[in-house]
Coordinates of C-alpha atoms in Angstrom, one line a residue:
M1030 CA 2.7 166.7 -34.6
E1031 CA 4.3 167.3 -38.0
F1032 CA 7.3 165.3 -39.7
L1033 CA 9.5 168.4 -40.6
G1034 CA 9.4 169.7 -44.8
T1035 CA 6.7 168.3 -45.0
T1036 CA 2.4 170.1 -45.2
Q1037 CA -0.5 168.8 -42.9
V1038 CA -2.2 167.5 -45.6
A1039 CA 0.9 165.6 -47.3
S1040 CA -0.1 162.3 -47.5
Y1041 CA 2.3 160.3 -45.9
C1042 CA 1.7 162.4 -43.0
G1043 CA -1.6 159.8 -40.7
T1044 CA -3.6 161.1 -38.2
R1045 CA -3.2 163.7 -35.1
K1046 CA -2.6 161.2 -32.9
S1047 CA -4.1 161.0 -28.8
C1048 CA -2.1 161.2 -26.0
L1049 CA -4.1 159.7 -24.0
F1050 CA -4.2 155.8 -25.7
P1051 CA -1.8 155.8 -28.8
D1052 CA -2.0 153.3 -31.5
P1053 CA 0.8 150.8 -31.8
A1054 CA 3.2 151.7 -34.1
P1055 CA 4.2 151.1 -37.7
T1056 CA 6.4 147.9 -37.7
S1057 CA 9.8 148.6 -39.3
T1058 CA 11.7 148.0 -42.6
T1059 CA 15.0 146.8 -40.2
K1060 CA 15.5 144.6 -38.3
D1061 CA 15.3 146.5 -35.4
T1062 CA 11.8 145.9 -33.6
Y1063 CA 9.5 148.4 -31.2
Q1064 CA 8.1 146.7 -28.1
S1065 CA 5.0 147.9 -27.4
Y1066 CA 3.9 149.9 -24.7
Y1067 CA 0.8 149.5 -23.4
L1068 CA -0.7 152.7 -20.5
P1069 CA -2.1 150.8 -17.6
G1070 CA -5.5 149.6 -17.0
Y1071 CA -5.3 149.0 -20.5
R1072 CA -6.3 145.0 -20.4
H1073 CA -4.3 143.1 -22.9
L1074 CA -4.9 140.0 -23.1
S1075 CA -0.7 139.0 -22.0
S1076 CA -0.5 142.7 -20.0
W1077 CA 0.6 140.4 -16.6
R1078 CA 3.1 138.8 -18.2
P1079 CA 6.1 141.2 -18.7
S1080 CA 8.0 139.5 -20.8
L1081 CA 6.1 138.8 -23.3
L1082 CA 6.5 140.7 -25.8
H1083 CA 3.9 142.0 -28.8
K1084 CA 5.2 140.8 -32.0
V1085 CA 5.4 142.0 -35.2
V1086 CA 4.7 141.2 -38.8
S1087 CA 8.1 142.3 -40.8
V1088 CA 8.1 142.6 -44.3
L1089 CA 10.3 142.4 -47.2
P1090 CA 12.4 145.3 -47.7
S1091 CA 11.8 147.7 -50.6
S1092 CA 14.1 148.8 -53.5
A1093 CA 14.5 152.4 -52.0
E1094 CA 15.7 150.0 -48.5
L1095 CA 18.4 148.3 -50.4
F1096 CA 20.5 152.1 -51.9
S1097 CA 20.4 153.4 -48.0
P1098 CA 22.4 150.6 -45.9
T1099 CA 21.7 153.0 -43.7
G1100 CA 18.5 152.5 -42.7
R1101 CA 17.6 156.5 -43.0
P1102 CA 14.4 157.7 -44.6
P1103 CA 15.2 159.3 -46.9
T1104 CA 13.7 162.9 -48.0
V1105 CA 13.0 163.2 -51.1
L1106 CA 11.2 160.6 -52.1
P1107 CA 7.8 161.6 -50.2
T1108 CA 6.1 158.4 -52.0
L1109 CA 7.7 156.0 -49.5
R1110 CA 7.7 158.8 -46.4
S1111 CA 4.3 156.3 -45.0
A1112 CA 6.7 153.6 -44.7
L1113 CA 8.1 155.9 -41.5
H1114 CA 8.1 155.2 -38.5
S1115 CA 5.1 156.7 -36.0
R1116 CA 6.8 160.6 -33.6
Y1117 CA 6.0 162.2 -30.9
S1118 CA 6.4 164.8 -28.6
T1119 CA 8.5 165.3 -26.0
R1120 CA 5.2 166.2 -23.6
D1121 CA 3.3 161.8 -25.0
W1122 CA 6.7 161.2 -23.6
H1123 CA 6.9 162.7 -20.4
H1124 CA 3.4 162.1 -20.1
A1125 CA 3.3 158.4 -21.1
N1126 CA 6.2 157.9 -18.3
M1127 CA 4.2 159.1 -15.8
V1128 CA 1.0 157.3 -16.5
Q1129 CA 3.3 154.3 -16.7
L1130 CA 5.1 155.1 -13.8
K1131 CA 1.8 156.1 -12.2
G1132 CA 0.2 152.8 -14.0
S1133 CA 3.1 150.4 -11.6
E1134 CA 2.7 151.8 -9.1
A1135 CA -0.9 151.0 -9.1
S1136 CA 0.1 147.8 -9.7
R1137 CA 2.0 147.6 -7.6
Y1138 CA 0.1 148.9 -4.1
W1139 CA -2.9 147.3 -6.0
A1140 CA -0.6 143.8 -5.8
G1141 CA 0.8 144.8 -2.6
R1142 CA -3.2 144.4 -0.7
L1143 CA -4.6 142.1 -2.3
N1144 CA -0.8 139.8 -1.4
T1145 CA -1.4 141.3 2.8
D1146 CA -5.4 140.9 2.6
S1147 CA -4.1 137.0 1.0
L1148 CA -1.9 136.2 3.6
R1149 CA -4.6 138.0 5.8
L1150 CA -7.2 135.3 4.5
M1151 CA -5.0 132.7 4.4
Q1152 CA -4.6 133.3 8.5
D1153 CA -7.7 134.0 8.7
K1154 CA -8.9 130.7 7.5
D1155 CA -6.4 128.7 9.1
Q1156 CA -7.2 130.3 12.0
L1157 CA -10.9 129.7 11.9
T1158 CA -9.9 126.5 9.7
H1159 CA -7.7 125.4 13.1
Q1160 CA -11.1 126.5 15.5
M1161 CA -13.1 124.4 13.6
Q1162 CA -11.6 121.3 14.1
Q1163 CA -10.7 121.5 16.8
D1164 CA -14.2 122.3 18.0
S1165 CA -15.0 119.5 16.1
S1166 CA -12.6 117.0 18.3
R1167 CA -14.7 119.2 20.8
N1168 CA -17.7 117.9 19.9
L1169 CA -16.6 114.5 19.6
G1170 CA -15.5 113.8 22.7
E1171 CA -18.2 116.1 24.2
R1172 CA -20.3 113.3 22.1
I1173 CA -17.7 110.2 23.5
T1174 CA -18.6 111.1 26.9
N1175 CA -22.2 110.7 26.4
I1176 CA -21.9 108.4 24.9
D1177 CA -20.1 106.1 27.9
F1178 CA -22.1 108.3 30.5
W1179 CA -25.2 106.4 28.6
R1180 CA -22.8 103.2 27.8
S1181 CA -22.6 103.1 31.2
E1182 CA -26.2 103.6 32.5
L1183 CA -27.2 100.6 30.1
A1184 CA -24.3 98.1 31.0
Y1185 CA -25.5 98.5 34.3
E1186 CA -29.3 98.7 34.1
L1187 CA -28.5 95.5 32.3
E1188 CA -26.6 94.2 34.7
C1189 CA -29.3 94.0 37.3
L1190 CA -31.2 93.2 34.7
L1191 CA -30.1 89.5 34.2
K1192 CA -29.4 89.1 37.8
E1193 CA -33.0 90.1 38.1
T1194 CA -34.4 88.1 36.0
Q1195 CA -32.0 85.1 37.0
A1196 CA -34.2 85.6 40.3
L1197 CA -37.3 85.5 39.0
E1198 CA -36.2 82.2 37.2
T1199 CA -35.6 80.8 40.4
A1200 CA -39.0 82.0 41.9
K1201 CA -40.0 80.6 38.7
K1202 CA -38.8 76.8 39.5
R1203 CA -39.1 77.3 42.8
L1204 CA -43.1 77.3 42.4
E1205 CA -43.3 74.2 40.2
C1206 CA -40.8 72.4 43.1
A1207 CA -43.9 73.8 45.2
V1208 CA -47.4 72.2 42.5
G1209 CA -45.1 69.2 42.9
E1210 CA -44.6 68.8 46.6
I1211 CA -48.6 69.6 47.3
Q1212 CA -48.8 67.0 44.1
G1213 CA -48.6 63.7 47.0
P1214 CA -49.9 65.5 50.0
L1215 CA -52.9 65.9 47.3
K1216 CA -52.7 62.3 46.5
V1217 CA -53.1 61.6 49.8
A1218 CA -55.4 62.8 50.8
L1219 CA -57.5 61.6 47.7
E1220 CA -56.2 58.3 47.8
C1221 CA -57.5 58.7 52.3
L1222 CA -61.2 59.9 50.3
Y1223 CA -61.2 56.6 47.9
Y1224 CA -60.5 54.0 50.7
R1225 CA -62.8 55.2 53.4
E1226 CA -66.1 55.1 50.2
K1227 CA -65.4 50.8 51.9
R1228 CA -66.8 51.7 55.0
K1229 CA -69.9 49.5 55.0
E1230 CA -73.7 50.4 56.9
I1231 CA -73.9 53.0 59.1
D1232 CA -70.3 54.0 59.6
L1233 CA -70.3 55.0 56.0
V1234 CA -71.2 58.6 58.0
H1235 CA -70.0 61.7 56.7
D1236 CA -67.5 62.8 59.6
D1237 CA -65.3 65.5 60.1
V1238 CA -62.6 63.3 59.4
E1239 CA -64.7 63.6 55.2
K1240 CA -65.0 67.0 56.0
N1241 CA -61.6 68.3 56.7
L1242 CA -60.3 65.7 54.0
M1243 CA -62.2 67.2 51.3
K1244 CA -61.1 69.7 52.8
E1245 CA -57.9 69.5 52.9
V1246 CA -58.5 68.5 48.6
D1247 CA -59.9 72.2 47.9
I1248 CA -57.3 73.3 49.5
Y1249 CA -54.1 71.5 47.3
K1250 CA -55.8 72.0 44.4
D1251 CA -56.7 76.4 45.1
C1252 CA -53.1 76.5 46.8
Q1253 CA -51.6 74.9 43.2
E1254 CA -53.8 76.8 40.8
I1255 CA -53.1 80.2 43.1
L1256 CA -48.6 78.9 42.2
A1257 CA -50.3 78.3 38.5
K1258 CA -51.9 81.6 38.4
L1259 CA -47.8 83.4 39.8
A1260 CA -46.6 80.8 38.3
Q1261 CA -48.2 82.0 34.4
R1262 CA -47.6 85.5 36.0
I1263 CA -43.4 85.3 36.2
N1264 CA -43.3 83.8 32.9
H1265 CA -45.5 86.7 31.0
Q1266 CA -42.9 88.6 32.9
L1267 CA -40.1 87.2 32.0
G1268 CA -41.0 87.5 28.2
I1269 CA -41.4 91.4 29.4
N1270 CA -37.5 90.8 30.7
R1271 CA -36.6 89.6 27.2
D1272 CA -38.1 92.2 25.7
A1273 CA -36.1 95.4 27.9
Q1274 CA -32.6 92.8 28.5
H1275 CA -33.3 92.7 24.4
A1276 CA -34.1 96.5 23.1
L1277 CA -30.7 97.8 25.9
E1278 CA -28.5 94.3 24.3
Q1279 CA -29.3 96.2 21.4
D1280 CA -29.5 99.5 22.3
L1281 CA -25.4 98.9 23.7
S1282 CA -24.5 97.2 21.2
D1283 CA -25.6 100.4 18.5
K1284 CA -23.8 102.4 21.2
N1285 CA -20.3 100.9 21.5
S1286 CA -20.3 100.4 17.0
A1287 CA -20.9 104.9 18.0
H1288 CA -18.3 105.4 20.7
F1289 CA -15.7 103.1 18.1
I1290 CA -16.4 105.4 15.7
D1291 CA -16.7 108.5 17.2
M1292 CA -13.5 107.6 19.1
K1293 CA -11.4 106.6 15.5
C1294 CA -13.2 109.7 14.2
F1295 CA -11.6 111.6 17.9
N1296 CA -8.4 110.1 16.4
L1297 CA -8.2 110.9 13.3
R1298 CA -5.5 114.0 12.1
N1299 CA -4.0 115.8 9.4
T1300 CA -0.6 114.3 9.2
S1301 CA -3.5 110.3 9.0
D1302 CA -2.8 107.6 6.7
S1303 CA -7.1 107.2 6.1
I1304 CA -7.9 110.5 5.8
N1305 CA -9.7 111.1 1.5
F1306 CA -11.8 112.8 -0.3
Y1307 CA -15.6 112.3 -0.2
H1308 CA -16.9 114.8 -2.7
G1309 CA -20.8 115.6 -1.8
V1310 CA -20.4 113.2 1.6
E1311 CA -22.2 116.5 3.7
K1312 CA -25.4 116.6 1.4
A1313 CA -25.8 113.6 2.4
D1314 CA -27.8 113.0 5.7
G1315 CA -28.7 109.3 6.7
T1316 CA -29.6 111.2 10.1
V1317 CA -33.0 109.6 11.7
S1318 CA -32.2 111.5 15.7
V1319 CA -31.5 114.5 16.5
P1320 CA -29.7 114.8 20.9
A1321 CA -32.8 114.8 22.6
T1322 CA -34.8 111.3 20.5
W1323 CA -31.6 110.3 21.3
A1324 CA -30.9 110.5 24.5
K1325 CA -34.8 110.3 25.1
F1326 CA -34.1 106.7 23.5
S1327 CA -32.1 105.0 25.8
E1328 CA -33.4 107.4 28.5
D1329 CA -37.1 104.9 27.3
N1330 CA -35.0 101.8 27.2
V1331 CA -33.4 101.8 30.5
R1332 CA -36.6 103.1 32.0
C1333 CA -38.6 100.2 30.3
S1334 CA -36.1 97.8 31.8
Q1335 CA -36.1 99.3 35.1
H1336 CA -39.9 99.1 35.4
A1337 CA -40.0 95.5 34.6
R1338 CA -37.0 94.8 36.9
A1339 CA -40.0 97.2 39.7
N1340 CA -42.9 94.9 38.3
S1341 CA -39.9 91.9 39.5
V1342 CA -39.3 92.3 42.4
K1343 CA -42.8 92.7 43.2
L1344 CA -43.9 89.6 41.6
R1345 CA -41.1 87.7 43.9
E1346 CA -42.6 89.1 47.1
D1347 CA -46.2 88.3 45.6
T1348 CA -44.5 84.6 45.8
E1349 CA -42.9 84.6 48.2
V1350 CA -45.9 85.6 50.5
A1351 CA -47.2 82.9 48.0
L1352 CA -46.1 80.6 49.0
E1353 CA -45.5 80.5 53.2
S1354 CA -48.9 81.5 53.9
T1355 CA -49.9 78.4 50.5
S1356 CA -47.4 75.8 53.5
E1357 CA -48.9 77.8 56.4
E1358 CA -52.4 76.6 55.4
L1359 CA -51.4 73.3 53.9
W1360 CA -49.7 72.5 57.3
N1361 CA -52.4 73.7 60.0
Q1362 CA -54.7 71.8 57.6
F1363 CA -52.6 68.7 57.4
V1364 CA -52.5 68.9 61.1
S1365 CA -56.6 69.2 62.5
T1366 CA -57.2 66.5 59.4
N1367 CA -55.1 64.4 61.5
L1368 CA -56.8 65.0 64.8
A1369 CA -59.7 64.4 63.0
F1370 CA -58.8 60.7 62.2
N1371 CA -57.0 60.0 66.1
R1372 CA -60.5 61.6 67.1
R1373 CA -62.6 59.5 64.8
I1374 CA -60.7 56.3 64.9
A1375 CA -61.0 56.5 69.4
E1376 CA -64.4 56.7 68.5
V1377 CA -64.6 54.2 66.5
A1378 CA -62.4 51.5 69.4
D1379 CA -64.6 53.2 72.1
A1380 CA -67.4 51.6 70.5
K1381 CA -66.1 49.2 69.5
N1382 CA -64.8 48.1 72.8
K1383 CA -68.1 48.5 73.9
L1384 CA -69.7 46.2 71.6
Q1385 CA -67.4 43.7 71.8
A1386 CA -68.3 43.5 75.5
Q1387 CA -71.7 43.9 75.0
L1388 CA -72.0 40.8 72.7
A1389 CA -69.9 38.7 75.4
K1390 CA -73.1 39.5 77.8
V1391 CA -75.9 38.4 75.4
L1392 CA -73.3 35.5 74.7
Q1393 CA -73.2 34.3 78.5
E1394 CA -77.4 35.5 78.0
I1395 CA -78.3 33.3 75.7
F1396 CA -76.2 30.2 77.3
Q1397 CA -78.7 30.5 80.2
T1398 CA -81.1 30.8 78.4
E1399 CA -80.8 28.0 75.9
D1400 CA -80.2 26.2 79.9
T1401 CA -84.1 27.6 80.4
I1402 CA -85.1 25.9 77.4
M1403 CA -83.9 22.7 78.1
L1404 CA -84.9 22.3 82.1
L1405 CA -88.4 23.6 80.2
E1406 CA -88.4 21.1 77.1
R1407 CA -87.6 18.1 79.7
S1408 CA -90.2 19.0 81.8
I1409 CA -92.9 19.3 79.3
M1410 CA -92.1 15.6 77.7
A1411 CA -92.4 14.5 80.7
K1412 CA -96.1 15.6 80.1
E1413 CA -99.3 12.7 79.4
Y1414 CA -99.1 11.1 75.8
P1415 CA -101.8 12.4 74.5
L1416 CA -101.0 16.0 75.0
K1417 CA -98.3 15.4 73.3
V1418 CA -100.4 15.9 69.5
A1419 CA -100.6 18.9 71.0
Q1420 CA -97.1 20.0 72.0
T1421 CA -95.9 18.3 69.4
R1422 CA -98.0 20.3 66.5
L1423 CA -96.7 23.2 68.3
E1424 CA -92.7 22.7 68.7
G1425 CA -93.5 22.2 65.5
R1426 CA -95.0 25.1 64.3
T1427 CA -92.4 26.8 65.9
R1428 CA -89.3 26.4 63.4
R1429 CA -91.3 28.0 61.5
P1430 CA -88.3 30.7 59.6
N1431 CA -88.4 34.2 60.3
I1432 CA -91.2 36.5 59.7
E1433 CA -93.8 33.3 58.4
L1434 CA -93.1 32.7 62.4
C1435 CA -96.4 33.6 63.0
R1436 CA -99.6 33.6 65.5
D1437 CA -102.2 32.4 63.3
A1438 CA -105.2 31.0 63.6
P1439 CA -104.0 27.5 63.7
Q1440 CA -101.0 28.2 66.8
F1441 CA -104.6 29.8 68.8
Q1442 CA -106.6 26.5 68.1
L1443 CA -103.2 25.1 69.0
V1444 CA -102.1 26.6 72.3
T1445 CA -106.5 27.4 72.7
E1446 CA -105.8 23.3 72.6
V1447 CA -103.2 22.1 75.2
Y1448 CA -104.1 25.0 77.6
T1449 CA -107.9 23.5 77.7
I1450 CA -106.2 19.8 77.8
D1451 CA -104.0 20.4 81.1
D1452 CA -103.4 24.4 82.2
T1453 CA -99.7 23.3 83.6
L1454 CA -98.8 22.4 80.1
Q1455 CA -99.7 25.6 79.1
T1456 CA -97.9 27.7 81.7
L1457 CA -94.5 25.6 80.9
K1458 CA -95.3 26.0 76.9
K1459 CA -96.2 29.1 77.1
H1460 CA -92.6 29.6 78.6
L1461 CA -91.3 27.0 77.4
Q1462 CA -91.9 30.5 74.4
E1463 CA -90.6 33.0 76.2
A1464 CA -87.7 31.4 76.5
R1465 CA -87.2 30.8 73.0
D1466 CA -88.7 34.6 71.6
A1467 CA -85.6 35.3 73.8
L1468 CA -83.1 33.3 72.5
Q1469 CA -83.7 34.5 69.9
M1470 CA -83.6 38.0 70.0
L1471 CA -80.5 37.2 71.9
L1472 CA -79.5 35.5 68.9
H1473 CA -80.0 38.1 66.3
N1474 CA -78.9 41.0 69.0
K1475 CA -75.5 38.4 69.3
S1476 CA -75.6 37.9 64.6
K1477 CA -75.9 42.4 64.9
L1478 CA -73.1 42.7 67.1
E1479 CA -70.4 40.9 65.9
H1480 CA -71.6 42.7 62.4
D1481 CA -71.2 45.8 63.4
I1482 CA -68.6 45.2 65.5
S1483 CA -66.8 43.7 61.9
V1484 CA -68.3 47.0 60.7
K1485 CA -66.0 48.6 63.7
A1486 CA -62.6 46.6 62.4
N1487 CA -63.0 47.3 59.5
S1488 CA -63.6 50.9 59.7
F1489 CA -61.4 50.8 62.2
F1490 CA -58.5 49.1 60.0
I1491 CA -59.2 51.8 57.1
D1492 CA -58.9 54.9 59.5
K1493 CA -55.4 53.2 60.9
K1494 CA -54.4 52.4 57.0
C1495 CA -55.5 56.0 56.0
M1496 CA -53.1 57.2 59.2
E1497 CA -50.2 55.2 58.0
M1498 CA -50.1 56.5 54.7
R1499 CA -50.0 60.5 56.1
K1500 CA -47.0 60.0 58.2
T1501 CA -44.9 62.1 55.9
F1502 CA -46.1 65.1 55.5
P1503 CA -43.3 67.3 52.9
C1504 CA -41.2 69.8 55.6
T1505 CA -42.0 73.4 55.0
P1506 CA -38.4 74.6 53.3
R1507 CA -39.9 71.8 50.5
L1508 CA -43.8 73.3 50.6
I1509 CA -42.1 77.2 49.9
G1510 CA -40.2 75.5 47.1
Y1511 CA -35.9 75.2 48.2
I1512 CA -35.7 72.1 48.3

């Protein structure tokens, strides 16, 4: 491209322009300005803004322009041609238009595809967001269902455990009542043993009554020990039950809190007022369990409670068996002891009656022996005076007390003297002595009989007193702790 009437080497001619990337047009010295043109693909800071025009630099009008008001460049002034606008060929113009159209078409196509992709992307993302929100809501609903299931399981197990704990406490109270009821008969049996120690002499015998009383005391103490051990086991089991109850209550409370929170989250919608941004919350992981361990935790609590309930049921069954067996054993031993008492009382009464009958016979014989002695003494006193001294000596020596009544040498000497004086008096004296010996023996027997009768009376009174003490015995309901 060249200007007409000039050479190609003129100083006002510019360099050849490229048809693909033309240089920016020079500014005009007139008031008219040209809009900058950029090829498609030419990146500019504000190329995407269609209303933004390229700023041009305005220069002061030259002196030549002052003489040419029309603005046409003078052809006779070569030195001023450098201020003229650049010129293009028609081919450049058509090519620029074609490039402009193709660039515009490409931009429009690209923008259309971008809009279509954006709409499709927004629809996909909206659908994905909606689907994920539905999945989250469904997962929350399933989680709420699982929580409801374990809540019901925990609540049912807690109710069963509370009932079992109450029943176990009742069994413990029954054991305590039974131990208290046994204390009364045990005290009576011990008092009977202590009271029977007041028996005297030969009646202080280890008879069947004492054997049964000692066995009864041992049974009472053994039963109390068995029941006390059961009560201790129940106390330990109650502690285990309370631990299981606390675990269930804590787990149930946590489940209720989690259910409330998840229900609140489940009911949240895009139009809810309580929603807000919490940046970074998805990065903070404060979880301490996974679904498997979460379910296993509640399952372990339920199993622990079930195991505690099973042990409680076994303890209550053992308590029932122990109470029934001990009450039956205590009653049988009480009856056996009473029978032994009755037999012993009958034996003592029979022995006492026999002794009393024998005492009556001895008293009659004593009366007759005293009459015989009186007759013999009268017969001896009627003899001659020479024999009085000997008889007096013999009679005086017969009054020696107890063991001093000895047949010593002086006695034999006096007897020999009496026999030598009068065989008849000796015979009478002999019969008198024999009568007196018999009387002493009868008196001694009388004393022994009276003492034995008093001993038997004392034993009879003691056993009767013991039987009066044993008139009452706790009934079966009391022994098994119901009253």
